Coordinates of C-alpha atoms and ligand atoms in Angstrom, one line a residue:
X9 CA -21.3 -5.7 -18.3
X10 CA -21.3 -4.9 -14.5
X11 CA -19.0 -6.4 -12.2
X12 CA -20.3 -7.9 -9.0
X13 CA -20.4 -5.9 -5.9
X14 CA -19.7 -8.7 -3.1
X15 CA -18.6 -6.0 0.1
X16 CA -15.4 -7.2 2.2
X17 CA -16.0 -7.6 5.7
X18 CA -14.9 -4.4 8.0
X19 CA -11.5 -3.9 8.5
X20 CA -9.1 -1.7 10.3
X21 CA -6.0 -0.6 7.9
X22 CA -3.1 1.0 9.2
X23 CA -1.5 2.8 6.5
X24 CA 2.1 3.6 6.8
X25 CA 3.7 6.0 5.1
X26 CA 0.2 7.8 4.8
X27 CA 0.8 11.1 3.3
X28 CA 3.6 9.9 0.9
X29 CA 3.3 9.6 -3.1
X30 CA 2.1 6.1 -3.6
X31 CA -1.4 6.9 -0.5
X32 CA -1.9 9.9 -2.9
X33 CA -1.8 8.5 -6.2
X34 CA -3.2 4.8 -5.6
X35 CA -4.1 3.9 -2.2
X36 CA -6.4 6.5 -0.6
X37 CA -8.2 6.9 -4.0
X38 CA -8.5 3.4 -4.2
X39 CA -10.0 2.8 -1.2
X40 CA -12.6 5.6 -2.0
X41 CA -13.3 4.3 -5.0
X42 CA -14.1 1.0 -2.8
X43 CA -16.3 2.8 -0.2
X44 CA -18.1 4.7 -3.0
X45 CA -18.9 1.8 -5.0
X46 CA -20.1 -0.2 -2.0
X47 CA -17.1 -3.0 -0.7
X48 CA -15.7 -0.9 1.7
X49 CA -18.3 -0.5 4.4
X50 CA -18.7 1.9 7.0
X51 CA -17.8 0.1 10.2
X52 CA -14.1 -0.3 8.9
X53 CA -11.3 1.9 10.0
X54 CA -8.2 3.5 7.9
X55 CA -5.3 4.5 10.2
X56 CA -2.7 6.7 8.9
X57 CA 0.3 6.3 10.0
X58 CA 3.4 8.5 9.4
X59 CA 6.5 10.3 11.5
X60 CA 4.5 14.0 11.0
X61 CA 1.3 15.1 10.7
X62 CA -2.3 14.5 12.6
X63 CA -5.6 13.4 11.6
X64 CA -6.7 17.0 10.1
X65 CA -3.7 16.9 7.8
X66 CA -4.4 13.4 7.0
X67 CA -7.9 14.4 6.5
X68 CA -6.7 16.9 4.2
X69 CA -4.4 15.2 2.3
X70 CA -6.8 12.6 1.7
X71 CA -9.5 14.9 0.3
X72 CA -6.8 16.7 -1.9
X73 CA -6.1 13.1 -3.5
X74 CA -9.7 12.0 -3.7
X75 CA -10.8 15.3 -5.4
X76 CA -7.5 14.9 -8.1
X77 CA -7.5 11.2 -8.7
X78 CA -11.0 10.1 -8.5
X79 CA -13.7 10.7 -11.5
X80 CA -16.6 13.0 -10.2
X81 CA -16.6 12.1 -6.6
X82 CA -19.6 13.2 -4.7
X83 CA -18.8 15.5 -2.0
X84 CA -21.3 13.8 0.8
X85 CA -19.9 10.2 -0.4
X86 CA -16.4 12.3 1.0
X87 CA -17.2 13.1 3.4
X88 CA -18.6 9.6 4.5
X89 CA -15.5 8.0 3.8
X90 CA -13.2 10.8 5.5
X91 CA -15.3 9.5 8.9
X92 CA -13.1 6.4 8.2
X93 CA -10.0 8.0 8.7
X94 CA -8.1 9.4 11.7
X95 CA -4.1 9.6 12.5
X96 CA -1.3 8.1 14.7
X97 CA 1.9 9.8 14.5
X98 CA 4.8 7.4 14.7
X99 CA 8.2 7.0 14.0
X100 CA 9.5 3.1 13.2
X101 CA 12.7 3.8 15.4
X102 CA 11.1 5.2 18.4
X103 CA 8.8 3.9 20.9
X104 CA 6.3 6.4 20.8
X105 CA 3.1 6.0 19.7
X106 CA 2.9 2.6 19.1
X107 CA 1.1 1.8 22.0
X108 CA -1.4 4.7 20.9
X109 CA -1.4 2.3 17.6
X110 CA -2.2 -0.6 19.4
X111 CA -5.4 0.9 21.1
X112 CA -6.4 2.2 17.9
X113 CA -7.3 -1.4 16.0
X114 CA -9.6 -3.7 17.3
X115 CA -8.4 -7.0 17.7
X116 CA -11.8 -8.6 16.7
X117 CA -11.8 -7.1 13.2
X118 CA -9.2 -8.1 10.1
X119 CA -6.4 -5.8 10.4
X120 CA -4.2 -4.9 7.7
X121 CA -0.8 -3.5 8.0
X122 CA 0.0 -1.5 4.5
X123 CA 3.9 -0.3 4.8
X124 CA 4.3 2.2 1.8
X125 CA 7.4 3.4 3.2
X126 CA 11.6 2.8 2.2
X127 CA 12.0 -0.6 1.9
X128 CA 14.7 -0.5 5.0
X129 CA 11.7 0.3 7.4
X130 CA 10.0 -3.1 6.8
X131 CA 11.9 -4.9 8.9
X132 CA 11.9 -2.5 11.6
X133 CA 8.1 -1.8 11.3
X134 CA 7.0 -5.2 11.2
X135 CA 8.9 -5.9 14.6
X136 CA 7.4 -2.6 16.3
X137 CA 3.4 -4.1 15.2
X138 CA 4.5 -7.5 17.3
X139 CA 6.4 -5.6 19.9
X140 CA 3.8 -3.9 20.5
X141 CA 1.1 -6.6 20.7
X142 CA -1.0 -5.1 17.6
X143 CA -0.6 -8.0 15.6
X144 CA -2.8 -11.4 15.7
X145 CA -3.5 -14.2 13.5
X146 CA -6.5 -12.9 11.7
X147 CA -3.5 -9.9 10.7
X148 CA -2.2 -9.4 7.3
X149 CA 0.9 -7.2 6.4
X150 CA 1.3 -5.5 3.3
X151 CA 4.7 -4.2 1.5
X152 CA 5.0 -2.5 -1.6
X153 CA 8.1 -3.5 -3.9
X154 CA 10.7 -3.2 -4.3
X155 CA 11.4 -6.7 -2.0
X156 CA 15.1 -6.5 -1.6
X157 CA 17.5 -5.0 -3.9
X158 CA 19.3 -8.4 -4.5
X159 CA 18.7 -12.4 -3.6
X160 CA 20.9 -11.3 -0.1
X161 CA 19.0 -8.4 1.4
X162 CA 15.7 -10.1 0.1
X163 CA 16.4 -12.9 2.2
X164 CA 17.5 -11.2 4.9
X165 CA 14.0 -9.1 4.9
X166 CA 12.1 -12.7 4.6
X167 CA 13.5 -13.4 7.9
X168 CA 12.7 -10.6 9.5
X169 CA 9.0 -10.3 8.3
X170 CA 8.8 -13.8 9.9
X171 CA 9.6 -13.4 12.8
X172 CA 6.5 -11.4 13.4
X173 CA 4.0 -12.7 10.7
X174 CA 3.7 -16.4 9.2
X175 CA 4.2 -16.3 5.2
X176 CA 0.2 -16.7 4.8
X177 CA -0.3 -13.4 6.1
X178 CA 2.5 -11.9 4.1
X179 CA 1.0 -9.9 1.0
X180 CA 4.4 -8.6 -1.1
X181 CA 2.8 -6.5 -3.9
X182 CA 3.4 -6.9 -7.7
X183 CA 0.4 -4.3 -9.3
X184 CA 1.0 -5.9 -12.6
X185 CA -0.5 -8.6 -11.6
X186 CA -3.4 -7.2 -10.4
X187 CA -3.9 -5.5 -13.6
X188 CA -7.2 -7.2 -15.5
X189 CA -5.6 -8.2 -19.0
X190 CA -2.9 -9.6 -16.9
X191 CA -5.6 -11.7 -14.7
X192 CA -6.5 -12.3 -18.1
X193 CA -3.7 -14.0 -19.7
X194 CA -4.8 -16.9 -17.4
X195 CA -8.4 -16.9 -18.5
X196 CA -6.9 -16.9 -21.6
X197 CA -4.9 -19.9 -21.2
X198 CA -7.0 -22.0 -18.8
X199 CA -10.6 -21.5 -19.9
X200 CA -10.5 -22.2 -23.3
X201 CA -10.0 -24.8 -25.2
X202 CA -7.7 -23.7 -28.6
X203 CA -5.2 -22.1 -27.5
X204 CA -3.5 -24.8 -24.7
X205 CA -2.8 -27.4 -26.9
X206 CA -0.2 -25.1 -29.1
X207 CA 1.1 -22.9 -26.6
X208 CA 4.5 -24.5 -26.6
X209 CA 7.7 -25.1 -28.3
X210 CA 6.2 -27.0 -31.3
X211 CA 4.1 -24.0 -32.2
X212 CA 5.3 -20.7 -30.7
X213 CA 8.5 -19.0 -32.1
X214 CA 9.0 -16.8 -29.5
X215 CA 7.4 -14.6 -26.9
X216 CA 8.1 -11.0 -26.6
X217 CA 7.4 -9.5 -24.0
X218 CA 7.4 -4.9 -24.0
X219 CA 6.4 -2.7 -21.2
X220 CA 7.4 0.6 -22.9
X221 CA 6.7 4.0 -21.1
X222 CA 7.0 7.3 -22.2
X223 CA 7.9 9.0 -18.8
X224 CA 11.4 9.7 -17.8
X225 CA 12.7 10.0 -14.4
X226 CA 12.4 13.1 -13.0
X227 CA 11.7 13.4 -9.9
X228 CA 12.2 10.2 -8.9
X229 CA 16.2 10.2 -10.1
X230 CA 17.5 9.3 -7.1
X231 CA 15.8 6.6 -6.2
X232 CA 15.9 5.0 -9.9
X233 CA 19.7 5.5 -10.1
X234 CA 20.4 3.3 -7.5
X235 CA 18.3 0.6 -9.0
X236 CA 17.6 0.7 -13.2
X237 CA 15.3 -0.5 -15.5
X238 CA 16.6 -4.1 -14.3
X239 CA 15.5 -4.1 -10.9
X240 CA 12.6 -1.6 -10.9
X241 CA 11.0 -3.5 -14.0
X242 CA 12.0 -7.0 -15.0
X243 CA 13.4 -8.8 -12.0
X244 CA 9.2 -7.9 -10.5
X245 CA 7.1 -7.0 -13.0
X246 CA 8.4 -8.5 -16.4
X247 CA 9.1 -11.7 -14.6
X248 CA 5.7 -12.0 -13.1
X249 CA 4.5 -11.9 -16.6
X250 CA 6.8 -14.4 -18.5
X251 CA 5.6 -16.4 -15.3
X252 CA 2.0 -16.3 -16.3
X253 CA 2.7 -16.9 -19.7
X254 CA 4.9 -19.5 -19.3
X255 CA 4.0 -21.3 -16.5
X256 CA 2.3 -25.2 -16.7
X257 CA -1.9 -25.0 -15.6
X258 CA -2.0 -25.1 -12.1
X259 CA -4.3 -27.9 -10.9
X260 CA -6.7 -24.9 -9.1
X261 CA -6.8 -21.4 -9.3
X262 CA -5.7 -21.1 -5.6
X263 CA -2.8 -18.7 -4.8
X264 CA -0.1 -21.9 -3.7
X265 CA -1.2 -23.7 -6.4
X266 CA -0.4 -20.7 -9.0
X267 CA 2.3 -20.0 -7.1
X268 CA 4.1 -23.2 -7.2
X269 CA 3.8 -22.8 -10.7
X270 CA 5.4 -19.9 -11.4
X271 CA 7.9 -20.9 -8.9
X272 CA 9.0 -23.9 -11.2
X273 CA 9.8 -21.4 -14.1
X274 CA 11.9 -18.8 -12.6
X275 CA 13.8 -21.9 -11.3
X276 CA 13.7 -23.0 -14.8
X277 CA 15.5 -19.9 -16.3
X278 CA 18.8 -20.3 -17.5
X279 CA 21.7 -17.5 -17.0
X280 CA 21.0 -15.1 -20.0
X281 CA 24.3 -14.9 -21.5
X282 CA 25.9 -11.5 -22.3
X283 CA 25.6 -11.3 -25.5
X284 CA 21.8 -11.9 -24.7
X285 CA 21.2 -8.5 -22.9
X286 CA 21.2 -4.7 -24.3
X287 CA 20.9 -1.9 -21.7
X288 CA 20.5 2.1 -22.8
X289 CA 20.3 5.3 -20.9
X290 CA 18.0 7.8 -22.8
X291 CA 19.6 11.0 -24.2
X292 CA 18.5 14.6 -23.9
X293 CA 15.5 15.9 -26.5
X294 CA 14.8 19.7 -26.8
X295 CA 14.0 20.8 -23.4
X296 CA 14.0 17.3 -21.7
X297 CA 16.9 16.1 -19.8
X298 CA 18.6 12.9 -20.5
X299 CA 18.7 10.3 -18.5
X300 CA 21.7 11.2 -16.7
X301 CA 20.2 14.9 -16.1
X302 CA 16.9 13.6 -15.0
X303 CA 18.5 11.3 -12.3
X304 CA 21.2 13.8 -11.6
X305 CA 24.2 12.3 -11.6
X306 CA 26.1 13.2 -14.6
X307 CA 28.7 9.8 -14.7
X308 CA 25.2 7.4 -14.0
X309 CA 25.5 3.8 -15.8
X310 CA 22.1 2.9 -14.7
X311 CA 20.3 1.8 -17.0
X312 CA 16.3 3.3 -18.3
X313 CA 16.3 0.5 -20.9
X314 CA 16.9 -3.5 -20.9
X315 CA 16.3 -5.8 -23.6
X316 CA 17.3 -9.3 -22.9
X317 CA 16.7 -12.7 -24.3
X318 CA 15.9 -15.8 -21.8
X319 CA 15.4 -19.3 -22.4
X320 CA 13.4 -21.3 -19.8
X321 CA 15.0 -24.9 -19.7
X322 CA 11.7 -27.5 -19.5
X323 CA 10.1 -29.9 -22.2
X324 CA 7.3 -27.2 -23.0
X325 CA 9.8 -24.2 -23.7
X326 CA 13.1 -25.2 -24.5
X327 CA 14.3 -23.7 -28.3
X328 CA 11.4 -21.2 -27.5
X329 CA 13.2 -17.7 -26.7
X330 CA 11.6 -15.4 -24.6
X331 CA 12.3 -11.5 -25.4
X332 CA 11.6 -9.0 -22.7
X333 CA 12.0 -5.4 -23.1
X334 CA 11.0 -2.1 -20.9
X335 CA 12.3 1.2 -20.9
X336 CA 11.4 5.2 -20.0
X337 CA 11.0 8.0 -22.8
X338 CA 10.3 5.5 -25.3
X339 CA 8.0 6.3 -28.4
X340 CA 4.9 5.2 -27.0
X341 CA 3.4 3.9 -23.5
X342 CA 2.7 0.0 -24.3
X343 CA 2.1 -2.9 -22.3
X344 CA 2.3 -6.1 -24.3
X345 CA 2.6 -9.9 -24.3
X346 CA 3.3 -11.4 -27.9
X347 CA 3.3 -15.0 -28.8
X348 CA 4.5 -15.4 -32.2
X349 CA 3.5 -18.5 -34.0
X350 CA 6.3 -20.8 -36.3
X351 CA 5.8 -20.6 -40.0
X352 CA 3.5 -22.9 -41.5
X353 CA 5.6 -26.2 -42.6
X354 CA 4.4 -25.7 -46.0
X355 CA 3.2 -22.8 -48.5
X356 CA 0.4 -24.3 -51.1
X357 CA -0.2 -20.6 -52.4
X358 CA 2.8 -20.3 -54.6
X359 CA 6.5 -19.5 -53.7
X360 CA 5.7 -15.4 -54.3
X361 CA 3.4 -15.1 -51.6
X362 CA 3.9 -13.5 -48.5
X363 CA 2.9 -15.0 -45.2
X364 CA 3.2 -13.6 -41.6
X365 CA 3.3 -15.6 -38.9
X366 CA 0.2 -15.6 -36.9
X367 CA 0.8 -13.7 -33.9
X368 CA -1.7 -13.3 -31.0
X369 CA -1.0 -10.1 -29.0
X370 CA -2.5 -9.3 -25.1
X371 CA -2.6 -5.6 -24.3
X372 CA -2.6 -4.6 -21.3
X373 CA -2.4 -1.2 -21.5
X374 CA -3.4 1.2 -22.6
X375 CA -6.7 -0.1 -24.7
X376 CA -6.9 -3.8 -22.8
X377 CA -7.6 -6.0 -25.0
X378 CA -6.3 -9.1 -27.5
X379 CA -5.4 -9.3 -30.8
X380 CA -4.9 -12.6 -33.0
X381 CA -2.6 -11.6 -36.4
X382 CA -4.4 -13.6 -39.3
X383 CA -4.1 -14.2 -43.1
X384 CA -7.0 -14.0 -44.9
X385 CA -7.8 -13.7 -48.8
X386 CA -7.8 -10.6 -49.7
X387 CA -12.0 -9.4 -50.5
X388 CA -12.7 -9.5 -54.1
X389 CA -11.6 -10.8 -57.6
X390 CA -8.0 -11.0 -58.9
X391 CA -6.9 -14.3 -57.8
X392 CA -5.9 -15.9 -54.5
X393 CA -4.3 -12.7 -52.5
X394 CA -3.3 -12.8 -49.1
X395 CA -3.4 -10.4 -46.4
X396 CA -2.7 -10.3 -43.1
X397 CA -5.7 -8.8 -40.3
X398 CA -5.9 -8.4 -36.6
X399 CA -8.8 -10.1 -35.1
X400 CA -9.3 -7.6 -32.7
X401 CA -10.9 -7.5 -29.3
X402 CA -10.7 -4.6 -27.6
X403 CA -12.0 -5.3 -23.7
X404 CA -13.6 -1.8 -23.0
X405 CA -15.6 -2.2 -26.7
X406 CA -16.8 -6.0 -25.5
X407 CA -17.2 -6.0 -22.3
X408 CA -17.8 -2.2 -21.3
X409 CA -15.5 0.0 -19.4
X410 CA -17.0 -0.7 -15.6
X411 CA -14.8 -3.9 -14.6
X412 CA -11.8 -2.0 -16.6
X413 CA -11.7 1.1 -14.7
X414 CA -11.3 -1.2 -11.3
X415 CA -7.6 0.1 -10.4
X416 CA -4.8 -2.7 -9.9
X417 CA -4.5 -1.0 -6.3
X418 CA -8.3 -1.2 -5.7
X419 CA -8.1 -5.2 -6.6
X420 CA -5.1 -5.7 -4.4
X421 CA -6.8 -3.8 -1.5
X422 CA -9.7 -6.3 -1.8
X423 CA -7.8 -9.3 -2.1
X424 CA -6.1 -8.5 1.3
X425 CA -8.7 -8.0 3.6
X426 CA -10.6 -11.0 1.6
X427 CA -7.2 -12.8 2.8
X428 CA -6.3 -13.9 -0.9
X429 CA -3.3 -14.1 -1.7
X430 CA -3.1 -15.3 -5.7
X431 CA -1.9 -12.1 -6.7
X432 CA 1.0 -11.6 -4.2
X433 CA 4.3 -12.8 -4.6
X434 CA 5.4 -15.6 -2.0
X435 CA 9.2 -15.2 -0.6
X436 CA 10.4 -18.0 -2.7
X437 CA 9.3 -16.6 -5.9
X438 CA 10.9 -13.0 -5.0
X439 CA 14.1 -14.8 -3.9
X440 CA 14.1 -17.0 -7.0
X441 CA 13.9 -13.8 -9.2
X442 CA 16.7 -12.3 -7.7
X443 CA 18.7 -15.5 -7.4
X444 CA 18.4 -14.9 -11.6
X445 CA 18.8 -11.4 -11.6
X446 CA 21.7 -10.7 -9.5
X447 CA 24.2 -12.7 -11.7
X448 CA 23.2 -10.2 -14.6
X449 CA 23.7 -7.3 -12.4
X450 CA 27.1 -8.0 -10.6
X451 CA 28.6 -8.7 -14.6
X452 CA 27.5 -5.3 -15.3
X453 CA 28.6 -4.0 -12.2
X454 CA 31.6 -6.0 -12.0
X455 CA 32.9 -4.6 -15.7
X456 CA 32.0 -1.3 -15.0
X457 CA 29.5 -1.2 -18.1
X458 CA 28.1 1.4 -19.9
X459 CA 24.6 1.4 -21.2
X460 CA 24.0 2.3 -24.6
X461 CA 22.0 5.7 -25.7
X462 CA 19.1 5.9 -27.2
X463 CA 16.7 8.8 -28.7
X464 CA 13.6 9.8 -26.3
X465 CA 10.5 8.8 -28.2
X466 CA 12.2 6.0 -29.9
X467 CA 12.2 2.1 -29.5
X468 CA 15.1 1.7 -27.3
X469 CA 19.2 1.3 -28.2
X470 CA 19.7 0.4 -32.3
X471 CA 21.7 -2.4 -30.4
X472 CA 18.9 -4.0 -29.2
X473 CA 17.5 -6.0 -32.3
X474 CA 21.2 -7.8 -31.8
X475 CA 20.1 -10.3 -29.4
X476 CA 17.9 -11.8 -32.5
X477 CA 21.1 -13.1 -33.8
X478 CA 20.3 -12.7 -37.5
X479 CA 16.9 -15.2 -36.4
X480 CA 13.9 -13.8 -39.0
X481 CA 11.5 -13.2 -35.3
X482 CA 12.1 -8.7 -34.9
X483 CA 10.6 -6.5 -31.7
X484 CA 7.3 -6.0 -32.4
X485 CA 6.8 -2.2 -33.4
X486 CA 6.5 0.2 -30.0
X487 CA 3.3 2.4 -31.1
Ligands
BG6_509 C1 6.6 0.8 -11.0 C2 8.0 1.2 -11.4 O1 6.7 -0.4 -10.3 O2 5.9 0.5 -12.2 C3 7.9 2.5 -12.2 O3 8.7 1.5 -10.2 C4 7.0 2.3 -13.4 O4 9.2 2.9 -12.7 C5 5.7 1.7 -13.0 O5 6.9 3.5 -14.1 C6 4.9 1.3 -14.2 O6 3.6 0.9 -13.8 P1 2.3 1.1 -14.8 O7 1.2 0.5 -14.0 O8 2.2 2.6 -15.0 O9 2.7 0.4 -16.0

């Protein structure tokens, strides 16, 4: 099945931060990938940005990433897109070159401000692009997470990104939810029929909720110590998920509408109570470091694991627990949103027999796709024998691999210069997160707490099937 080619308008971009990790890996690529298949059209400019460097090294650089990240590129289509690209040299805290900035972008065309630099240059960035007289209304800035490191410096960056740009042209990034199963979870939900009327309390057990990866932290240790599994993964990305899973049909798929939505569930967490939360630090393995190797710092009490258990306080979800787990160097790299039916309210095959619950799983990586658990007879003679199957659908086998192999960062791209905003956080949902997170953090802080360890390449701390309490509902199997 082929996905639509509708192109975007031409645009200038200004990417800051231009020859750092995140440009390599996702955003130059992406935007290739765009030009290559036809949505980014010539006329449109890509500005790099950045304190060193000029537009040969940028041209460089980009090349290098294109000809590592991107399948088969064609050399001419290259060099098409590398005519896209030229340089400004700039430093956030000095005055020069910003006006060269400023006579770079044209102020008729849809300009986009992408800031893939520290979070502590956001402010100061976004101030410089209306200082000096490079940003208009038709301008849109982009920031990649993480948004603040708690509900006080989130806010404080809120403020300071308006007094430049007005929250409509504000695009804070989650990449989760540009990911397509994850769009999918709300087809899921809102275009079908069956599953709506039982996706609550009276029929779901619990949700659960993994985003496993196998990857440590080197060479990122730095960075990830000062944060943990707890900010990097679940006060964004995990969140943003139980959002979309839980959150009440908006009444139009417009980005306010959705967001108002998910909004009203974060508000409706309640504290997770201690008792509710398990946090491990990955131990060494042969020749791979432990955690505290790998970040280098040998008395660390980050943690590279959380498993927590949250209820969310409202007539659809209330006695429904939702699990969340994530962690590095665990057995398998697994993206996955679980609802787990209740047990049937009566058995009429006989007290011997075995029944699962019915559980429908949404991949989202790798292998997108959905499965739905079912019990079915078991084929053949013998007597009434149940087994349980997956119903499987795998997306790529279904639907073909072209829509799939889209990159979050290529959607997200799109959806900016398109000036739509659905899958971009809005400052009160960010600030609502952390208003729930930061109580969870300061306890651990506060006591001085020590993660548990764990094994590399297994499913997190032995502690953290606790938080079922002795309930029959278990973590889904990492694999
Ligand atoms: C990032 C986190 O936001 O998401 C990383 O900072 C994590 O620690 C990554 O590895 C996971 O993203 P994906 O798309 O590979 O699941």
């Amino acid at each position: 099945m082929r996905s639509k080619v509708i192109p975007v308008e031409p645009f200038d971009l200004v990417l800051f931060g231009a020859t750092g990790d995140l440009s390599r890996r996702e955003i130059i690529p992406s935007l290739y990938r765009r030009f290559a298949g036809k949505q980014v059209l010539p006329g449109s400019k890509i500005i790099g940005a950045s304190r060193s460097g000029n537009t040969d090294s940028f041209l460089e650089f980009a090349r290098a990433s294109i000809s590592k990240r991107c399948k088969d590129p064609d050399p001419g289509t290259i060099d098409d897109f590398l005519k896209l690209l030229s340089f400004v040299p700039l430093d956030a805290r000095l005055d020069a070159g910003w006006p060269e900035l400023r006579q770079a972008i044209r102020s008729d065309r849809i300009q986009a401000y992408y800031l893939s630099v520290s979070p502590s240059l956001f402010g100061p960035i976004a101030e410089r692009i209306g200082g000096c007289g490079a940003a208009n209304r038709s301008s849109r800035i982009v920031l990649e997470k993480p948004f603040g490191y708690d509900l006080e410096s989130a806010r404080s960056l809120n403020a300071s990104l308006l007094k430049t740009f007005s929250e409509s042209q504000i695009y804070r990034t989650d990449h989760y939810l540009a990911k397509e199963t994850v769009q999918n979870l709300m087809a899921i939900r809102f275009a079908n029929a069956f599953f709506e009327p039982i996706w609550n309390n009276k029929y779901v057990e619990n949700v659960q909720i993994t985003v496993a990866e196998s990857i440590g932290v080197k060479g990122r240790g730095e960075y990830y110590d000062s944060v943990g599994a707890m900010r990097d993964m679940v006060q964004n990305h995990l969140m943003q998920l139980l959002c979309l899973v839980a959150m009440e049909p908006p009444w139009v798929y417009e980005p306010d509408a959705v967001r108002d939505e998910k909004l009203k569930v974060i508000k409706s967490l309640e504290i997770v109570r201690p008792e509710y939360i398990v946090r491990g630090q990955y131990l060494a393995d042969g020749d791979r470091g432990s955690y505290r190797e790998d970040a280098g710092n040998p008395d660390s009490k980050t943690e590279s694991f959380v498993a927590l258990r949250c209820n969310i306080a409202n007539w659809r979800w209330a006695g429904t627990p939702f699990y969340l787990r994530t962690g590095k160097r665990l057995r398998a790299r697994v993206s996955e949103v679980a609802i787990v039916f209740k047990k049937l309210p009566h058995l009429i095959f006989g007290k011997g027999k075995k029944i699962y619950n019915n559980v429908l799983v949404l991949r989202l990586q790798p292998d997108e796709g959905i499965t739905m658990n079912v019990m079915i007879k078991e084929p053949g003679l013998g007597g009434m024998r149940l087994e349980q199957v997956p119903l499987d659908m795998s997306f790529s086998d279904a639907l073909g691999s072209d829509g799939l192999s889209a990159s979050a960062y290529e959607r997200l791209i799109l959806d900016v210069i398109r000036g739509n905003q659905t899958l971009f956080m809005r400052g009160d949902e960010v600030e609502a997160a952390w208003a729930w997170a930061d109580p969870i953090i300061s306890q651990w802080e506060e006591n001085g707490e020590t993660p548990e360890s764990y094994s590399q390449n297994s499913e997190g701390p032995r502690e953290s099937v606790d938080i079922f309490y002795g309930e029959t509902p278990k973590w889904r199997p990492i694999e």
